[in-house]
Every structure is written in structure tokens, then in C-alpha cells.
Short mmCIF file of C-alpha atoms in Angstrom, two decimals:
data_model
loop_
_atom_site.label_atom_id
_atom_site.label_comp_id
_atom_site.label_asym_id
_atom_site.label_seq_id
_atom_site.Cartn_x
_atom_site.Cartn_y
_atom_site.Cartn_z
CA UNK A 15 -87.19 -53.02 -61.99
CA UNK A 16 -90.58 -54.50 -62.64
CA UNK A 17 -93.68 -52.44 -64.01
CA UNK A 18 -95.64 -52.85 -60.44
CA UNK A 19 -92.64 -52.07 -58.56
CA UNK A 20 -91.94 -49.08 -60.77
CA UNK A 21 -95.63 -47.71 -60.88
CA UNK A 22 -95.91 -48.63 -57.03
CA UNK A 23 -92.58 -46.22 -56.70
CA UNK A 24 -94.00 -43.38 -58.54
CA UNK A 25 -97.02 -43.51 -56.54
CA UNK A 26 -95.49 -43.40 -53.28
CA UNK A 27 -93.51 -40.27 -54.71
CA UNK A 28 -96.53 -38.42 -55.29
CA UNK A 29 -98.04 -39.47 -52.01
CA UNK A 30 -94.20 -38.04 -50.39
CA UNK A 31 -94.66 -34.66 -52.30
CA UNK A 32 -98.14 -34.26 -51.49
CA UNK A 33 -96.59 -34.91 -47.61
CA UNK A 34 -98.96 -37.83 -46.94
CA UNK A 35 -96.37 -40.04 -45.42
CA UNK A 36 -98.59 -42.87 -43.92
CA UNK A 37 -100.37 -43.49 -47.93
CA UNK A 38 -96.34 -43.48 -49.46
CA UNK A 39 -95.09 -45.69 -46.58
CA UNK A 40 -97.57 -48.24 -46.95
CA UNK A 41 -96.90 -48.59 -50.99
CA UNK A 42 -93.59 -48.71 -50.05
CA UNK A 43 -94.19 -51.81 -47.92
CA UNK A 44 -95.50 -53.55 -50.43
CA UNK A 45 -92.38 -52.36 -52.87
CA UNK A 46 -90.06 -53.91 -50.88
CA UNK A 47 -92.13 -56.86 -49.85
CA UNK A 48 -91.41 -57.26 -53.97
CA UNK A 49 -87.99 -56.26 -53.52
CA UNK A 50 -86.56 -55.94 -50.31
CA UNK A 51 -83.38 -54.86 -51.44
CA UNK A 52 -84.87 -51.21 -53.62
CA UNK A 53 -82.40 -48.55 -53.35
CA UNK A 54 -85.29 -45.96 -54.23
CA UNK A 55 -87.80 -47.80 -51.83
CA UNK A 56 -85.56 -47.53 -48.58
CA UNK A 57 -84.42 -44.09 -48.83
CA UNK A 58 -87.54 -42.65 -49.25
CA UNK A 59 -89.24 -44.66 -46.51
CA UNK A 60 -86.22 -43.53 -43.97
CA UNK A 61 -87.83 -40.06 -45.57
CA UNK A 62 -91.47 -40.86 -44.57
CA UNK A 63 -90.12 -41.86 -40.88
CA UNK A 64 -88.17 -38.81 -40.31
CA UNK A 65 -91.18 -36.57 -41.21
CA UNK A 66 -93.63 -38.79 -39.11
CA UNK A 67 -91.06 -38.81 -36.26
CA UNK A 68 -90.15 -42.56 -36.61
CA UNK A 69 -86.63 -42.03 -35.52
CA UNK A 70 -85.28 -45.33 -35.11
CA UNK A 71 -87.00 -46.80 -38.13
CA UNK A 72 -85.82 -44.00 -40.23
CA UNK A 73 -81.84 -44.82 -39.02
CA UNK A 74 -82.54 -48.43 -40.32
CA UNK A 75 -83.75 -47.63 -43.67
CA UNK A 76 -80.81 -45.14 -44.06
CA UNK A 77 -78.21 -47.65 -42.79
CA UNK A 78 -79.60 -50.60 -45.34
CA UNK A 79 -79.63 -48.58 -48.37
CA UNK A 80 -76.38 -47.55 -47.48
CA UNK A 81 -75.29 -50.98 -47.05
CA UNK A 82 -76.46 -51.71 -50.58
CA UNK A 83 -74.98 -48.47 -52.06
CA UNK A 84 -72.57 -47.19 -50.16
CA UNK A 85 -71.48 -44.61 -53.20
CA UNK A 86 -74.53 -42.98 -53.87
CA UNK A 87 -75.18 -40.22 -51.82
CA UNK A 88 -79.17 -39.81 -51.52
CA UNK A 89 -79.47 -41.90 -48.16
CA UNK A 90 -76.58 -40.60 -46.61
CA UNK A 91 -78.10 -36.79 -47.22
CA UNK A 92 -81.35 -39.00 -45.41
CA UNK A 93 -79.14 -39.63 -42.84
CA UNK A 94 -77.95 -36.52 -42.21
CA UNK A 95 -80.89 -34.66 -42.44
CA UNK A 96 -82.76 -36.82 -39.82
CA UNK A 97 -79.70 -37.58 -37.61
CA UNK A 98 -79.29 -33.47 -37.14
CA UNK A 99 -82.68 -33.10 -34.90
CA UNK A 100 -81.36 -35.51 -32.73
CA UNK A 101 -77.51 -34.82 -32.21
CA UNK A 102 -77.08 -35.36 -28.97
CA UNK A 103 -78.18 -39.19 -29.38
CA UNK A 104 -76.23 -39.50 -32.64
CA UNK A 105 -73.37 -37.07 -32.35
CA UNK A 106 -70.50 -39.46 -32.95
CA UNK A 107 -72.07 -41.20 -35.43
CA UNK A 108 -72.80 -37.82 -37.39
CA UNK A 109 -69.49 -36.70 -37.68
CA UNK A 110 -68.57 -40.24 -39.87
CA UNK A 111 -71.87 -38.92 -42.07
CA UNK A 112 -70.03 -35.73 -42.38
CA UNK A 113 -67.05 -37.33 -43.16
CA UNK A 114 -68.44 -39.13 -45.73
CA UNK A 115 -70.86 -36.50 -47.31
CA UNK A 116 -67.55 -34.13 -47.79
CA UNK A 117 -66.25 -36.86 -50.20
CA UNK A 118 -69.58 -36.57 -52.43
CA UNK A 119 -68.98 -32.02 -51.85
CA UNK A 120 -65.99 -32.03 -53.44
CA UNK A 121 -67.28 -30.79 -56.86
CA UNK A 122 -67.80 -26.22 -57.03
CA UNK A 123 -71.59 -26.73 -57.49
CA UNK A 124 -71.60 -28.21 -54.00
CA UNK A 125 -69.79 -25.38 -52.22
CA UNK A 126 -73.27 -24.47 -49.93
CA UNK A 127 -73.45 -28.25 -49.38
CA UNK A 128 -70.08 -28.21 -48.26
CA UNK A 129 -69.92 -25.47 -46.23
CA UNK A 130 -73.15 -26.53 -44.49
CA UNK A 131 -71.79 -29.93 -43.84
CA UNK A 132 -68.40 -28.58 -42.48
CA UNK A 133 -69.74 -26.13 -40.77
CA UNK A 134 -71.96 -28.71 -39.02
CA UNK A 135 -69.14 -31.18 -38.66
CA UNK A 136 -66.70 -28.47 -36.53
CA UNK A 137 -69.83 -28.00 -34.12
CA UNK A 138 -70.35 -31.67 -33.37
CA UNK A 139 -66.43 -31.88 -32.67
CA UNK A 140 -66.56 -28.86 -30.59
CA UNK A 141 -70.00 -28.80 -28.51
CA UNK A 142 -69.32 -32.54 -27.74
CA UNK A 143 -65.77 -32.50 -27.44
CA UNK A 144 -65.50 -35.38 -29.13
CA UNK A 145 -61.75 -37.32 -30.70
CA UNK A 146 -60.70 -36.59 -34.01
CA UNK A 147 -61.83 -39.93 -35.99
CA UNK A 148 -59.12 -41.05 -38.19
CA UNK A 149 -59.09 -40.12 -41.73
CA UNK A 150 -60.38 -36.20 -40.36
CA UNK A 151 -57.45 -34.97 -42.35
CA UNK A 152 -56.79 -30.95 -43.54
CA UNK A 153 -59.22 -29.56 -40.52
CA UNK A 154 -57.23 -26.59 -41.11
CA UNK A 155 -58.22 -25.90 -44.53
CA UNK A 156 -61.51 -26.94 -43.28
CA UNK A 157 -62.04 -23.91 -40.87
CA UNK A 158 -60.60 -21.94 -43.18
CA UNK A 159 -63.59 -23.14 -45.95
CA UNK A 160 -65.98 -22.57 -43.56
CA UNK A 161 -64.79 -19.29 -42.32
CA UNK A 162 -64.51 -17.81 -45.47
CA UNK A 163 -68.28 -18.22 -45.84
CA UNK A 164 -69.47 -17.68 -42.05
CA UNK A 165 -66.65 -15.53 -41.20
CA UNK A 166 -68.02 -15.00 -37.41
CA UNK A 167 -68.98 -18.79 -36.92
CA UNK A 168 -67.67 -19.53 -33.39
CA UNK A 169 -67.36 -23.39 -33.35
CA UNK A 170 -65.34 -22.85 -36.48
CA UNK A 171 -63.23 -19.51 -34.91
CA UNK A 172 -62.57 -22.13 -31.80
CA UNK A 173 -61.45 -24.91 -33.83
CA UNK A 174 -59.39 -23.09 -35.68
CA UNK A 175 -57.71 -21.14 -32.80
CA UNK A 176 -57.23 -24.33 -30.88
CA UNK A 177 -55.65 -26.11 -33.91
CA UNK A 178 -52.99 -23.33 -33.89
CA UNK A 179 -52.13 -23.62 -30.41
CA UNK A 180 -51.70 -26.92 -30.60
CA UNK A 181 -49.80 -27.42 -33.17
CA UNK A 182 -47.24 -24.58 -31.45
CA UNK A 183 -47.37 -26.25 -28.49
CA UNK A 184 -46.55 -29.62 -30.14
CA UNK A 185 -43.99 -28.09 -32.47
CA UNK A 186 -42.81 -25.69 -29.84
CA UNK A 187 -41.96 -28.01 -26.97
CA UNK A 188 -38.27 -29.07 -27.62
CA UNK A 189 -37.85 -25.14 -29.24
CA UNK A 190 -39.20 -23.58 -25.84
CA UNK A 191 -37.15 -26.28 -23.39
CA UNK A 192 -34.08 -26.83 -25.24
CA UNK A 193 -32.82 -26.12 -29.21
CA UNK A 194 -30.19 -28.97 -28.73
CA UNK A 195 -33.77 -31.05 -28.53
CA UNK A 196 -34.19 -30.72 -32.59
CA UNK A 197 -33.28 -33.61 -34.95
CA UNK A 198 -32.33 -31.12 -37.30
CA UNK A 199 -32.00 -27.47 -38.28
CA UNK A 200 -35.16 -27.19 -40.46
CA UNK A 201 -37.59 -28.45 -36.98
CA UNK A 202 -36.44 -24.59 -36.06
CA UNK A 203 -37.17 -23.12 -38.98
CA UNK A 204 -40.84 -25.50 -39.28
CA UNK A 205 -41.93 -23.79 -35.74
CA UNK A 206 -40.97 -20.15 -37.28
CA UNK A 207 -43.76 -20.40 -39.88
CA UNK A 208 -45.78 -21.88 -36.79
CA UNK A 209 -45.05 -18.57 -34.64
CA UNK A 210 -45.32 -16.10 -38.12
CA UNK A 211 -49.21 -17.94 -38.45
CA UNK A 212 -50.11 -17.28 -34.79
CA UNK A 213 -48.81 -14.19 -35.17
CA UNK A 214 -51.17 -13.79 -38.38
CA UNK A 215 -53.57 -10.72 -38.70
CA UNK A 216 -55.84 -13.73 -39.96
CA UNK A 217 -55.50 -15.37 -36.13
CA UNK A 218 -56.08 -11.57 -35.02
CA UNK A 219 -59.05 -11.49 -36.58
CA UNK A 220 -60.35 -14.81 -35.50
CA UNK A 221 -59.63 -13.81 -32.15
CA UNK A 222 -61.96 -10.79 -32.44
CA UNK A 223 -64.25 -12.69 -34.40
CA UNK A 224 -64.79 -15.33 -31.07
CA UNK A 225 -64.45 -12.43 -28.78
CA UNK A 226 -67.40 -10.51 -30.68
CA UNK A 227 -69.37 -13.67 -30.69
CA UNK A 228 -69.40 -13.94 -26.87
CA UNK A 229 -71.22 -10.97 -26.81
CA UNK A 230 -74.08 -11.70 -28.74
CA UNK A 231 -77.10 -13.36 -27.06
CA UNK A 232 -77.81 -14.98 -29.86
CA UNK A 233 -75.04 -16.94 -30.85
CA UNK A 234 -74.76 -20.19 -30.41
CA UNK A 235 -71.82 -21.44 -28.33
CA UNK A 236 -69.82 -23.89 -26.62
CA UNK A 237 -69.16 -24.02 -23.24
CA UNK A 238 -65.10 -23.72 -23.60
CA UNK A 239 -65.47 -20.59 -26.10
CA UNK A 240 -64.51 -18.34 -23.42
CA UNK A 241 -61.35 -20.54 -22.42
CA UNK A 242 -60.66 -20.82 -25.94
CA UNK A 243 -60.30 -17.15 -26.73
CA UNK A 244 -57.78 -16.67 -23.47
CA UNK A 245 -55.80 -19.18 -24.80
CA UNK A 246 -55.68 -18.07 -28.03
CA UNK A 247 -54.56 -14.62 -26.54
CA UNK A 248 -52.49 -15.97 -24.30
CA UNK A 249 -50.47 -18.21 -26.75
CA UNK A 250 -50.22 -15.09 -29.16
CA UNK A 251 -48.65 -13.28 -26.56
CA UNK A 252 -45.84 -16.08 -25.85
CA UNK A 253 -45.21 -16.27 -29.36
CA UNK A 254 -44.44 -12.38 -29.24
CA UNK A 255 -42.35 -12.91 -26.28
CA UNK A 256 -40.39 -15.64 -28.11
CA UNK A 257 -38.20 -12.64 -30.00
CA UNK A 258 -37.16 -10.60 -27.17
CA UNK A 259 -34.23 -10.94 -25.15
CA UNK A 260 -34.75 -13.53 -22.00
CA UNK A 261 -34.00 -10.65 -19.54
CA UNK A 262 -37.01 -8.53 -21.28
CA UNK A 263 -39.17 -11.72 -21.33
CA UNK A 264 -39.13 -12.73 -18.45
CA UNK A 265 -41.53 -10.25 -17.15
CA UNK A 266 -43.64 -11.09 -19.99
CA UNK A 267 -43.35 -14.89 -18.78
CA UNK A 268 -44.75 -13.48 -15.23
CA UNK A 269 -47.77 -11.75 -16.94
CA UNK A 270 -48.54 -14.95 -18.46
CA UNK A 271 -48.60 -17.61 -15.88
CA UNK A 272 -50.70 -14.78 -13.59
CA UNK A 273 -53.09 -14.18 -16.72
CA UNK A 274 -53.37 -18.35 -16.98
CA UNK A 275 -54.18 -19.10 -13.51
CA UNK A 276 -56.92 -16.63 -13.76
CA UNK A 277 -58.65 -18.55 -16.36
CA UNK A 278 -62.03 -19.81 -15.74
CA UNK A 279 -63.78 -23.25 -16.70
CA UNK A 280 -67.05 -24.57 -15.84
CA UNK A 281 -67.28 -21.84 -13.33
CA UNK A 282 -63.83 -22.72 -11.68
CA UNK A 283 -61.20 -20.07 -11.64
CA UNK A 284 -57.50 -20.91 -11.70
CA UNK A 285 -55.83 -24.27 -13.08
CA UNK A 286 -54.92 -25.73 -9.41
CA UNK A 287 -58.92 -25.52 -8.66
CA UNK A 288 -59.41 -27.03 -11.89
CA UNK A 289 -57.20 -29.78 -10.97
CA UNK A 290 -58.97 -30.59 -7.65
CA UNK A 291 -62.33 -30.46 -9.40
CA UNK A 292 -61.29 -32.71 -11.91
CA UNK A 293 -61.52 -30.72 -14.59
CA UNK A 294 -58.98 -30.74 -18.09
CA UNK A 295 -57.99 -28.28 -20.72
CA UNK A 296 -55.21 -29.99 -22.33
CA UNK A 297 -54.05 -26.71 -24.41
CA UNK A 298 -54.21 -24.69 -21.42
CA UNK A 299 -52.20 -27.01 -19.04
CA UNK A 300 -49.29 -27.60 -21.54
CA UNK A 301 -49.25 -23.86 -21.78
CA UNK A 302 -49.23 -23.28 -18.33
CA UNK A 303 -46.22 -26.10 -17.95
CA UNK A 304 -44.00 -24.42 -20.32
CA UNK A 305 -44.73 -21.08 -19.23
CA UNK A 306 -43.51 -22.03 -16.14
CA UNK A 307 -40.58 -23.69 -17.65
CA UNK A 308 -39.59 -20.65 -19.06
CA UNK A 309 -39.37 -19.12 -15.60
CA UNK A 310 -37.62 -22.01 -14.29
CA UNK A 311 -40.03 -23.07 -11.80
CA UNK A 312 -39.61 -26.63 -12.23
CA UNK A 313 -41.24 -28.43 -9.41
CA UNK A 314 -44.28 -26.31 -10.21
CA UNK A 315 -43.50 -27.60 -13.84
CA UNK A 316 -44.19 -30.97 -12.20
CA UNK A 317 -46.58 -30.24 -10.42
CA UNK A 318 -48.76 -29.71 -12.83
CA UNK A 319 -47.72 -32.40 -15.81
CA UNK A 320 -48.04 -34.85 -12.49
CA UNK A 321 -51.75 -34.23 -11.34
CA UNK A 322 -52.92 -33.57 -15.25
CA UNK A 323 -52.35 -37.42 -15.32
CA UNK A 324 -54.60 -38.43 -13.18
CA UNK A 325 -57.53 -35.88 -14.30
#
């Protein structure tokens, strides 16, 4: 680095800390007409744009400093910071930030970082019901994290709580229709620890957690927190019923499918209504398809898999 780029640079940092944005962006400009490839330069005028409400010429200063450096972590922070008052537009796009900021939070001094990011990450997922990206690995561990910190944060308490009943759906599907589906003996005893977790007082607690949050006019939620928290009560219950005696369940069975097709989304009650609407709750159709397999009701079984398809 030069002496005029250098001076120019500290400069525009006293301009930044003394929150005159226009006087540091324009000795920026003339940094990087110098050098248009400054590390230092770009970051800080994505900086200057976010504060003066440049949005899309803040993104572009971000996205070519990270293109030069895509290991240091200053203009991904930029990034982030600037991306999160406009989430809606740049939802998708935040969760990769996330992604990648985690990587740089690994260290203990970065545990509020971390948490923060997380934290923000699970909301994205959940408000916008967005995919899983691949490489979003141990988003159990990740609630947990977060939990343990914010202990009553509901996008986390739903994340988690869905995570568990999919994973005992997925696990529990050739347990629930048939043993003589397993490769192997040790599939049965994988879906017992799944049942003993569900069955947690830590998935208990959750579960009051999200139901406490509901009531608070404050709290910030999504719009499938309420249909998260049946299920999750719901699928707790079925695991309970999985150790009694099939004449003893069955009534329990009954309960279920009548407490499922009571279940409201988006203002519709029931899961046939939800069906005709067009509406989809993955968790809470494969629930209600094996709870009435358990009953034997097979062409209602059908029923529902069928039209799911096409929603």
C-alpha cells in the first residue's frame, strides 16, 4: 500500500467515525480509483452505503471484497449487518452469510457472535420457510446452542421441535408399518433413542417454552408456530402410545387422528380443507397417514399420501 492510498484510508476512517459518510465515500473513490482492488477501501464504502441507505451499492462492495478475500471476515459481518434490514429481499441469500459467518464463530470469544448469527439463521429458515441449503449440517446442536442462551426463542423452540418429529417420522415409518421393514436389528434400537428424545423433559420443556411464547404479544413469531406446537404434542403423544398394548392404543390412535384433523393453518381447520385450499404441512400429513395406518384405515391412508402430491 502506497503512502496516498494509506493516508487517503485513514482519512476516510475518521470521516466514518465522525459518521460523515458522503466526505469518507468520496476519499474512498479516489482510493480505489488508485487501487480498485483495496480490501480496506471496499468494505468500508459497502459501510458508508448501508448507513446512507445505498442498498444496492452497499451489496456490491460487500460481494467484491469478498471476491478478493473470501477468508477474512470483515465484509461478510458488512454483509450481514446491511442484508438484515432488508430480509425479506435477501432472505435466501442471508442464510449462505450465516452459513459462512458460523465458520469464522467457531472460536469461545465469539459465543455472542455465534449465538446472534444462529439465532438469526433459524428465523430466516423458519419465517420464510425456506430448504435446508446443503452443507446446513448439526441444526440440532444448533438449536440446542441457541436455546441454551435464548431459552424461550420461538423460531429456535420450532425448529427444534420440528427436527424431532421429523426425524421420528423418517426413522419411524418402516417401525410404525411393519418391523420385518428393518435392514437390521440396530434400525429398532436407532428409533428407541429417537422415541426416549421425544419423550425428553428437554422436548417437554420446549413445548412449554413455544406454548408460553404464543401468549405473549410481544414475541415475534411465525405463522406455523401454532401448528408446530400441536404437532409437537401430538407426536409426543404417539410416541407414548408406541409402549402400550395395541388393544389399549388403539383408543389412543382415535384421540389422535380426531386431535389432527382439528388442526388449524392459515385460518383453515382440518387437513381435508387444507388439502382443497392447497395448503401443505409435510410433518403433519405424514403424521396424519400413519396415524391412520395404525388404525387400519387404509384407503383413508391413501387418500391422503394421494392428494398431498399434488399440493
Amino acid at each position: 500500500m502506497n503512502n496516498e492510498v494509506e493516508s487517503k484510508l485513514k482519512d476516510a476512517v475518521e470521516f466514518y467515525q465522525q459518521s460523515d459518510f458522503v466526505s469518507c465515500r468520496e476519499l474512498l473513490g479516489r482510493v480505489l480509483a488508485i487501487d480498485r482492488k483495496n480490501y480496506n477501501a471496499l468494505v468500508l464504502n459497502g459501510s458508508c452505503c448501508d448507513h446512507l441507505g445505498l442498498e444496492n451499492i452497499g451489496v456490491d462492495y460487500f460481494l467484491r471484497a469478498i471476491q478478493l478475500e473470501p477468508d477474512t471476515v470483515c465484509a461478510w459481518q458488512g454483509l450481514f449487518q446491511l442484508g438484515k434490514k432488508y430480509p425479506d429481499r435477501y432472505c435466501e441469500s442471508l442464510v449462505c452469510v450465516c452459513m459462512r459467518l458460523l465458520q469464522f464463530y467457531k472460536s469461545p470469544e465469539f459465543a455472542e457472535k455465534k449465538t446472534s448469527c444462529g439465532r438469526f439463521l433459524i428465523e430466516l429458515l423458519i419465517r420464510y420457510r425456506l430448504e435446508l441449503p446443503d452443507g446446513l449440517h448439526n441444526l440440532h446442536e444448533l438449536c440446542r446452542s441457541v436455546l441454551k442462551s435464548l431459552p424461550s426463542d420461538s423460531f429456535a423452540l420450532e425448529l427444534s421441535i420440528r427436527l424431532k418429529a421429523e426425524i421420528f417420522l423418517v426413522t419411524g415409518l418402516p417401525r410404525l408399518v411393519s418391523p420385518t421393514l428393518l435392514n437390521s436389528p440396530l434400525e429398532g434400537i436407532g428409533f428407541t433413542k429417537v422415541v426416549d428424545e421425544l419423550l425428553s423433559s428437554e422436548t417437554s420443556v420446549q413445548l412449554k417454552n413455544l406454548g408460553d411464547s404464543m401468549k405473549c404479544p410481544d414475541e415475534r413469531g411465525s405463522q406455523t408456530a401454532a401448528v408446530t406446537f400441536q404437532l409437537g404434542t401430538i407426536i409426543v403423544a404417539a410416541g407414548q402410545l408406541l409402549s402400550k398394548s395395541s388393544e389399549n392404543a388403539r383408543v389412543g390412535w382415535q384421540s389422535l387422528l380426531e386431535q389432527i384433523d382439528i388442526v388449524e393453518l392459515n385460518g383453515c381447520r382440518g387437513l381435508s380443507n387444507w388439502l382443497q385450499q392447497g395448503y401443505m404441512d409435510l410433518h403433519v400429513t405424514c403424521l396424519h397417514a400413519l396415524v391412520a395406518y395404525q388404525l387400519h384405515l387404509f384407503d383413508h391412508c391413501e387418500m391422503v399420501l394421494s392428494k398431498s402430491k399434488w399440493t
